[in-house]
């Protein structure tokens, strides 16, 4: 079943996929500034936490799904120095910004390639990668079981999926504050920085409609992953899930 990622209700996949392309193609060059301002810099701490949990070694081939402007790709390159990173995204304009960062030296000498890829139909061979990274990507995919199944397929036995995503604060006070932030401040900052307030209304709704930590872990298990764990950051606003493909 495919869903409308803004509501979680059943809907044609094209509804969400086309909306994501439209939103992110228009804000690509301002997306990084939005992340920095809207998270009050916390997104850097979340990325650092993601790297602490990512079992990436220097001989590994890494696939970055929904890589966007390259935040995760370049963080992996700087901190882990793998053999190769394949950075992919649904939106070409986001990858154009990432390529600019490579030209500025952000690749840290690691071989990096870029390709437009729909994670629900990954065009790579079975068992091609040691680790898959993904930040804020699965939430925007209308067929999440299919996407996770595709990631499972292209991972080598014993490989890991490391996923950073917005989540559900377990504390009631944090949760109430977070929902206020999503409803009011995300659209405000998005409109102010990018001029696309409506796009950020969608992003806020997609975060609120997304499964909680246990729900995402269950989806990973249903796709065949084992040893699924997660760690909460900033009161549970963001969480890093790590899932393993059996050897």
mmCIF file of C-alpha atoms in Angstrom:
data_model
loop_
_atom_site.group_PDB
_atom_site.id
_atom_site.type_symbol
_atom_site.label_atom_id
_atom_site.label_comp_id
_atom_site.label_asym_id
_atom_site.label_seq_id
_atom_site.Cartn_x
_atom_site.Cartn_y
_atom_site.Cartn_z
ATOM 1 C CA UNK A 1 0.000 0.000 0.000
ATOM 2 C CA UNK A 2 1.274 3.481 -0.861
ATOM 3 C CA UNK A 3 0.391 6.455 1.299
ATOM 4 C CA UNK A 4 0.155 10.217 1.320
ATOM 5 C CA UNK A 5 3.232 11.027 3.397
ATOM 6 C CA UNK A 6 1.547 14.159 4.769
ATOM 7 C CA UNK A 7 -1.255 12.182 6.404
ATOM 8 C CA UNK A 8 -0.273 8.506 6.474
ATOM 9 C CA UNK A 9 -3.503 7.638 4.631
ATOM 10 C CA UNK A 10 -3.668 5.453 1.533
ATOM 11 C CA UNK A 11 -3.042 7.404 -1.674
ATOM 12 C CA UNK A 12 -1.337 7.027 -5.063
ATOM 13 C CA UNK A 13 2.452 7.115 -4.812
ATOM 14 C CA UNK A 14 2.674 9.894 -7.404
ATOM 15 C CA UNK A 15 0.939 12.329 -5.063
ATOM 16 C CA UNK A 16 3.800 12.326 -2.563
ATOM 17 C CA UNK A 17 6.679 11.748 -4.991
ATOM 18 C CA UNK A 18 5.731 14.672 -7.226
ATOM 19 C CA UNK A 19 5.169 16.927 -4.232
ATOM 20 C CA UNK A 20 8.610 16.070 -2.811
ATOM 21 C CA UNK A 21 10.267 16.792 -6.169
ATOM 22 C CA UNK A 22 8.475 20.131 -6.454
ATOM 23 C CA UNK A 23 9.304 21.261 -2.924
ATOM 24 C CA UNK A 24 12.954 20.260 -2.794
ATOM 25 C CA UNK A 25 13.808 21.368 -6.330
ATOM 26 C CA UNK A 26 12.663 24.888 -5.431
ATOM 27 C CA UNK A 27 14.447 25.123 -2.057
ATOM 28 C CA UNK A 28 17.641 23.167 -2.821
ATOM 29 C CA UNK A 29 20.027 26.118 -2.575
ATOM 30 C CA UNK A 30 18.506 27.335 0.690
ATOM 31 C CA UNK A 31 17.893 23.965 2.333
ATOM 32 C CA UNK A 32 21.131 23.875 4.343
ATOM 33 C CA UNK A 33 20.517 27.331 5.763
ATOM 34 C CA UNK A 34 17.015 26.282 6.791
ATOM 35 C CA UNK A 35 18.362 23.182 8.573
ATOM 36 C CA UNK A 36 20.913 25.208 10.494
ATOM 37 C CA UNK A 37 18.512 27.932 11.618
ATOM 38 C CA UNK A 38 15.373 25.856 12.234
ATOM 39 C CA UNK A 39 17.189 23.251 14.351
ATOM 40 C CA UNK A 40 19.205 25.910 16.227
ATOM 41 C CA UNK A 41 22.322 24.035 15.102
ATOM 42 C CA UNK A 42 21.226 20.723 16.630
ATOM 43 C CA UNK A 43 21.311 18.931 13.274
ATOM 44 C CA UNK A 44 25.113 18.903 13.490
ATOM 45 C CA UNK A 45 24.907 17.078 16.824
ATOM 46 C CA UNK A 46 22.452 14.586 15.307
ATOM 47 C CA UNK A 47 24.837 13.923 12.417
ATOM 48 C CA UNK A 48 27.704 13.418 14.852
ATOM 49 C CA UNK A 49 25.575 10.942 16.807
ATOM 50 C CA UNK A 50 24.714 9.166 13.589
ATOM 51 C CA UNK A 51 28.411 8.752 12.810
ATOM 52 C CA UNK A 52 29.125 7.351 16.274
ATOM 53 C CA UNK A 53 26.564 4.631 15.600
ATOM 54 C CA UNK A 54 27.474 3.986 11.965
ATOM 55 C CA UNK A 55 29.622 0.817 11.628
ATOM 56 C CA UNK A 56 31.534 2.159 8.617
ATOM 57 C CA UNK A 57 35.124 1.061 7.985
ATOM 58 C CA UNK A 58 37.732 2.230 5.490
ATOM 59 C CA UNK A 59 37.250 -0.753 3.157
ATOM 60 C CA UNK A 60 33.480 -0.257 2.942
ATOM 61 C CA UNK A 61 31.319 0.853 0.050
ATOM 62 C CA UNK A 62 28.590 3.199 1.316
ATOM 63 C CA UNK A 63 25.260 4.066 -0.289
ATOM 64 C CA UNK A 64 23.712 7.324 0.909
ATOM 65 C CA UNK A 65 19.963 7.292 0.215
ATOM 66 C CA UNK A 66 18.097 10.617 0.012
ATOM 67 C CA UNK A 67 21.505 12.231 0.248
ATOM 68 C CA UNK A 68 20.217 15.674 -0.705
ATOM 69 C CA UNK A 69 22.871 18.359 -0.589
ATOM 70 C CA UNK A 70 25.393 15.917 0.857
ATOM 71 C CA UNK A 71 25.356 16.524 4.609
ATOM 72 C CA UNK A 72 25.553 12.828 5.473
ATOM 73 C CA UNK A 73 27.839 11.929 2.572
ATOM 74 C CA UNK A 74 30.432 14.528 3.508
ATOM 75 C CA UNK A 75 30.191 13.744 7.213
ATOM 76 C CA UNK A 76 30.864 10.075 6.392
ATOM 77 C CA UNK A 77 33.778 11.091 4.175
ATOM 78 C CA UNK A 78 35.388 13.258 6.861
ATOM 79 C CA UNK A 79 34.875 10.929 9.821
ATOM 80 C CA UNK A 80 34.975 7.407 8.347
ATOM 81 C CA UNK A 81 37.009 7.638 5.092
ATOM 82 C CA UNK A 82 35.326 4.675 3.344
ATOM 83 C CA UNK A 83 36.485 3.254 0.019
ATOM 84 C CA UNK A 84 33.615 4.827 -1.919
ATOM 85 C CA UNK A 85 30.325 6.671 -1.354
ATOM 86 C CA UNK A 86 27.399 6.613 -3.757
ATOM 87 C CA UNK A 87 25.259 9.656 -2.964
ATOM 88 C CA UNK A 88 21.723 9.443 -4.345
ATOM 89 C CA UNK A 89 18.586 11.532 -4.217
ATOM 90 C CA UNK A 90 15.233 11.808 -5.961
ATOM 91 C CA UNK A 91 15.769 15.505 -6.719
ATOM 92 C CA UNK A 92 18.515 16.517 -9.203
ATOM 93 C CA UNK A 93 18.712 20.068 -7.886
ATOM 94 C CA UNK A 94 19.691 18.825 -4.425
ATOM 95 C CA UNK A 95 22.545 16.766 -5.892
ATOM 96 C CA UNK A 96 23.704 19.790 -7.891
ATOM 97 C CA UNK A 97 24.369 21.554 -4.577
ATOM 98 C CA UNK A 98 26.206 18.474 -3.278
ATOM 99 C CA UNK A 99 28.456 18.448 -6.358
ATOM 100 C CA UNK A 100 29.332 22.088 -5.679
ATOM 101 C CA UNK A 101 30.505 21.070 -2.211
ATOM 102 C CA UNK A 102 32.787 18.408 -3.711
ATOM 103 C CA UNK A 103 34.349 21.113 -5.855
ATOM 104 C CA UNK A 104 34.928 23.072 -2.630
ATOM 105 C CA UNK A 105 36.841 20.127 -1.112
ATOM 106 C CA UNK A 106 34.173 18.696 1.206
ATOM 107 C CA UNK A 107 34.754 15.151 -0.073
ATOM 108 C CA UNK A 108 37.899 14.787 2.053
ATOM 109 C CA UNK A 109 39.584 12.825 -0.731
ATOM 110 C CA UNK A 110 36.993 10.014 -0.687
ATOM 111 C CA UNK A 111 35.703 8.899 -4.127
ATOM 112 C CA UNK A 112 32.080 10.073 -4.342
ATOM 113 C CA UNK A 113 29.593 9.572 -7.157
ATOM 114 C CA UNK A 114 26.147 11.103 -7.520
ATOM 115 C CA UNK A 115 23.007 9.739 -9.157
ATOM 116 C CA UNK A 116 19.310 10.540 -9.216
ATOM 117 C CA UNK A 117 17.653 7.495 -7.649
ATOM 118 C CA UNK A 118 14.190 6.653 -6.352
ATOM 119 C CA UNK A 119 14.903 4.572 -3.243
ATOM 120 C CA UNK A 120 11.764 2.572 -3.910
ATOM 121 C CA UNK A 121 13.435 1.224 -7.066
ATOM 122 C CA UNK A 122 17.205 1.194 -6.473
ATOM 123 C CA UNK A 123 19.081 0.523 -9.747
ATOM 124 C CA UNK A 124 22.007 -1.350 -8.187
ATOM 125 C CA UNK A 125 22.846 -5.032 -8.019
ATOM 126 C CA UNK A 126 22.062 -7.286 -5.077
ATOM 127 C CA UNK A 127 24.583 -7.181 -2.223
ATOM 128 C CA UNK A 128 26.503 -4.166 -3.587
ATOM 129 C CA UNK A 129 27.047 -2.116 -0.412
ATOM 130 C CA UNK A 130 28.372 -2.624 3.103
ATOM 131 C CA UNK A 131 26.448 0.226 4.736
ATOM 132 C CA UNK A 132 23.467 2.353 3.752
ATOM 133 C CA UNK A 133 22.980 5.767 5.335
ATOM 134 C CA UNK A 134 19.788 7.805 5.169
ATOM 135 C CA UNK A 135 18.749 11.028 6.897
ATOM 136 C CA UNK A 136 15.227 12.483 6.734
ATOM 137 C CA UNK A 137 14.471 10.343 3.684
ATOM 138 C CA UNK A 138 12.201 7.427 4.540
ATOM 139 C CA UNK A 139 9.554 9.843 5.835
ATOM 140 C CA UNK A 140 9.041 11.223 2.314
ATOM 141 C CA UNK A 141 8.633 7.838 0.615
ATOM 142 C CA UNK A 142 5.052 6.739 -0.109
ATOM 143 C CA UNK A 143 5.946 3.022 -0.247
ATOM 144 C CA UNK A 144 8.184 2.596 2.779
ATOM 145 C CA UNK A 145 8.077 -1.227 2.903
ATOM 146 C CA UNK A 146 9.224 -1.392 -0.716
ATOM 147 C CA UNK A 147 12.009 1.133 -0.085
ATOM 148 C CA UNK A 148 13.285 -0.802 2.939
ATOM 149 C CA UNK A 149 13.091 -4.052 0.981
ATOM 150 C CA UNK A 150 15.203 -2.473 -1.756
ATOM 151 C CA UNK A 151 17.780 -1.310 0.779
ATOM 152 C CA UNK A 152 17.867 -4.791 2.280
ATOM 153 C CA UNK A 153 18.425 -6.255 -1.193
ATOM 154 C CA UNK A 154 21.443 -4.113 -2.106
ATOM 155 C CA UNK A 155 23.164 -4.576 1.275
ATOM 156 C CA UNK A 156 25.807 -7.267 1.612
ATOM 157 C CA UNK A 157 25.203 -9.966 4.257
ATOM 158 C CA UNK A 158 26.121 -8.508 7.638
ATOM 159 C CA UNK A 159 25.709 -4.970 6.312
ATOM 160 C CA UNK A 160 23.892 -2.202 8.163
ATOM 161 C CA UNK A 161 21.270 0.447 7.508
ATOM 162 C CA UNK A 162 21.807 3.623 9.558
ATOM 163 C CA UNK A 163 18.803 5.950 9.522
ATOM 164 C CA UNK A 164 18.487 9.408 11.095
ATOM 165 C CA UNK A 165 14.894 10.614 11.186
ATOM 166 C CA UNK A 166 12.609 12.942 13.101
ATOM 167 C CA UNK A 167 10.770 11.008 15.756
ATOM 168 C CA UNK A 168 8.339 11.227 18.679
ATOM 169 C CA UNK A 169 9.512 12.684 22.001
ATOM 170 C CA UNK A 170 8.518 10.185 24.715
ATOM 171 C CA UNK A 171 8.131 12.948 27.315
ATOM 172 C CA UNK A 172 4.685 14.591 27.210
ATOM 173 C CA UNK A 173 5.957 18.132 27.786
ATOM 174 C CA UNK A 174 8.616 17.784 25.098
ATOM 175 C CA UNK A 175 6.013 16.314 22.753
ATOM 176 C CA UNK A 176 3.589 19.220 23.226
ATOM 177 C CA UNK A 177 6.358 21.763 22.661
ATOM 178 C CA UNK A 178 7.546 19.848 19.607
ATOM 179 C CA UNK A 179 4.074 19.757 18.038
ATOM 180 C CA UNK A 180 3.766 23.533 18.541
ATOM 181 C CA UNK A 181 7.154 23.941 16.887
ATOM 182 C CA UNK A 182 6.106 21.772 13.925
ATOM 183 C CA UNK A 183 2.787 23.524 13.426
ATOM 184 C CA UNK A 184 3.964 27.100 13.754
ATOM 185 C CA UNK A 185 7.735 27.552 13.640
ATOM 186 C CA UNK A 186 8.712 25.167 10.842
ATOM 187 C CA UNK A 187 6.413 26.904 8.305
ATOM 188 C CA UNK A 188 7.495 30.305 9.642
ATOM 189 C CA UNK A 189 11.218 29.616 9.262
ATOM 190 C CA UNK A 190 10.704 27.845 5.959
ATOM 191 C CA UNK A 191 8.720 30.716 4.506
ATOM 192 C CA UNK A 192 11.159 33.310 5.805
ATOM 193 C CA UNK A 193 14.288 31.547 4.512
ATOM 194 C CA UNK A 194 13.063 29.992 1.265
ATOM 195 C CA UNK A 195 9.837 31.811 0.422
ATOM 196 C CA UNK A 196 7.961 28.484 0.290
ATOM 197 C CA UNK A 197 5.810 28.416 3.414
ATOM 198 C CA UNK A 198 3.387 25.862 1.954
ATOM 199 C CA UNK A 199 6.221 23.405 1.316
ATOM 200 C CA UNK A 200 7.203 23.536 4.954
ATOM 201 C CA UNK A 201 3.612 23.108 6.085
ATOM 202 C CA UNK A 202 3.823 19.774 4.242
ATOM 203 C CA UNK A 203 7.162 18.907 5.871
ATOM 204 C CA UNK A 204 5.758 19.609 9.320
ATOM 205 C CA UNK A 205 2.715 17.440 8.616
ATOM 206 C CA UNK A 206 4.873 14.616 7.273
ATOM 207 C CA UNK A 207 6.925 14.611 10.477
ATOM 208 C CA UNK A 208 3.817 14.505 12.671
ATOM 209 C CA UNK A 209 2.275 11.680 10.580
ATOM 210 C CA UNK A 210 5.451 9.570 10.625
ATOM 211 C CA UNK A 211 5.600 6.424 12.821
ATOM 212 C CA UNK A 212 7.302 6.690 16.198
ATOM 213 C CA UNK A 213 10.576 4.959 17.050
ATOM 214 C CA UNK A 214 8.944 1.580 17.625
ATOM 215 C CA UNK A 215 6.902 1.909 14.444
ATOM 216 C CA UNK A 216 9.935 2.559 12.248
ATOM 217 C CA UNK A 217 11.811 -0.308 13.903
ATOM 218 C CA UNK A 218 8.871 -2.605 13.127
ATOM 219 C CA UNK A 219 8.965 -1.609 9.452
ATOM 220 C CA UNK A 220 12.662 -2.450 9.349
ATOM 221 C CA UNK A 221 12.062 -5.844 10.928
ATOM 222 C CA UNK A 222 9.291 -6.587 8.435
ATOM 223 C CA UNK A 223 11.783 -5.890 5.618
ATOM 224 C CA UNK A 224 14.099 -8.587 7.016
ATOM 225 C CA UNK A 225 16.468 -6.543 9.156
ATOM 226 C CA UNK A 226 17.548 -7.822 12.570
ATOM 227 C CA UNK A 227 19.187 -6.307 15.659
ATOM 228 C CA UNK A 228 17.225 -3.088 15.141
ATOM 229 C CA UNK A 229 18.107 -0.478 17.758
ATOM 230 C CA UNK A 230 17.627 3.266 18.077
ATOM 231 C CA UNK A 231 19.008 6.144 20.090
ATOM 232 C CA UNK A 232 17.050 9.309 20.825
ATOM 233 C CA UNK A 233 18.537 12.787 20.534
ATOM 234 C CA UNK A 234 17.313 16.139 21.894
ATOM 235 C CA UNK A 235 14.456 14.722 23.912
ATOM 236 C CA UNK A 236 13.430 12.272 21.206
ATOM 237 C CA UNK A 237 12.920 14.888 18.487
ATOM 238 C CA UNK A 238 15.364 12.937 16.327
ATOM 239 C CA UNK A 239 16.422 9.312 16.548
ATOM 240 C CA UNK A 240 19.079 7.189 14.837
ATOM 241 C CA UNK A 241 18.019 3.644 13.977
ATOM 242 C CA UNK A 242 20.613 0.988 13.160
ATOM 243 C CA UNK A 243 19.420 -2.240 11.512
ATOM 244 C CA UNK A 244 21.492 -5.200 10.358
ATOM 245 C CA UNK A 245 21.110 -7.611 7.453
ATOM 246 C CA UNK A 246 21.765 -11.164 8.691
ATOM 247 C CA UNK A 247 24.999 -12.768 7.530
#
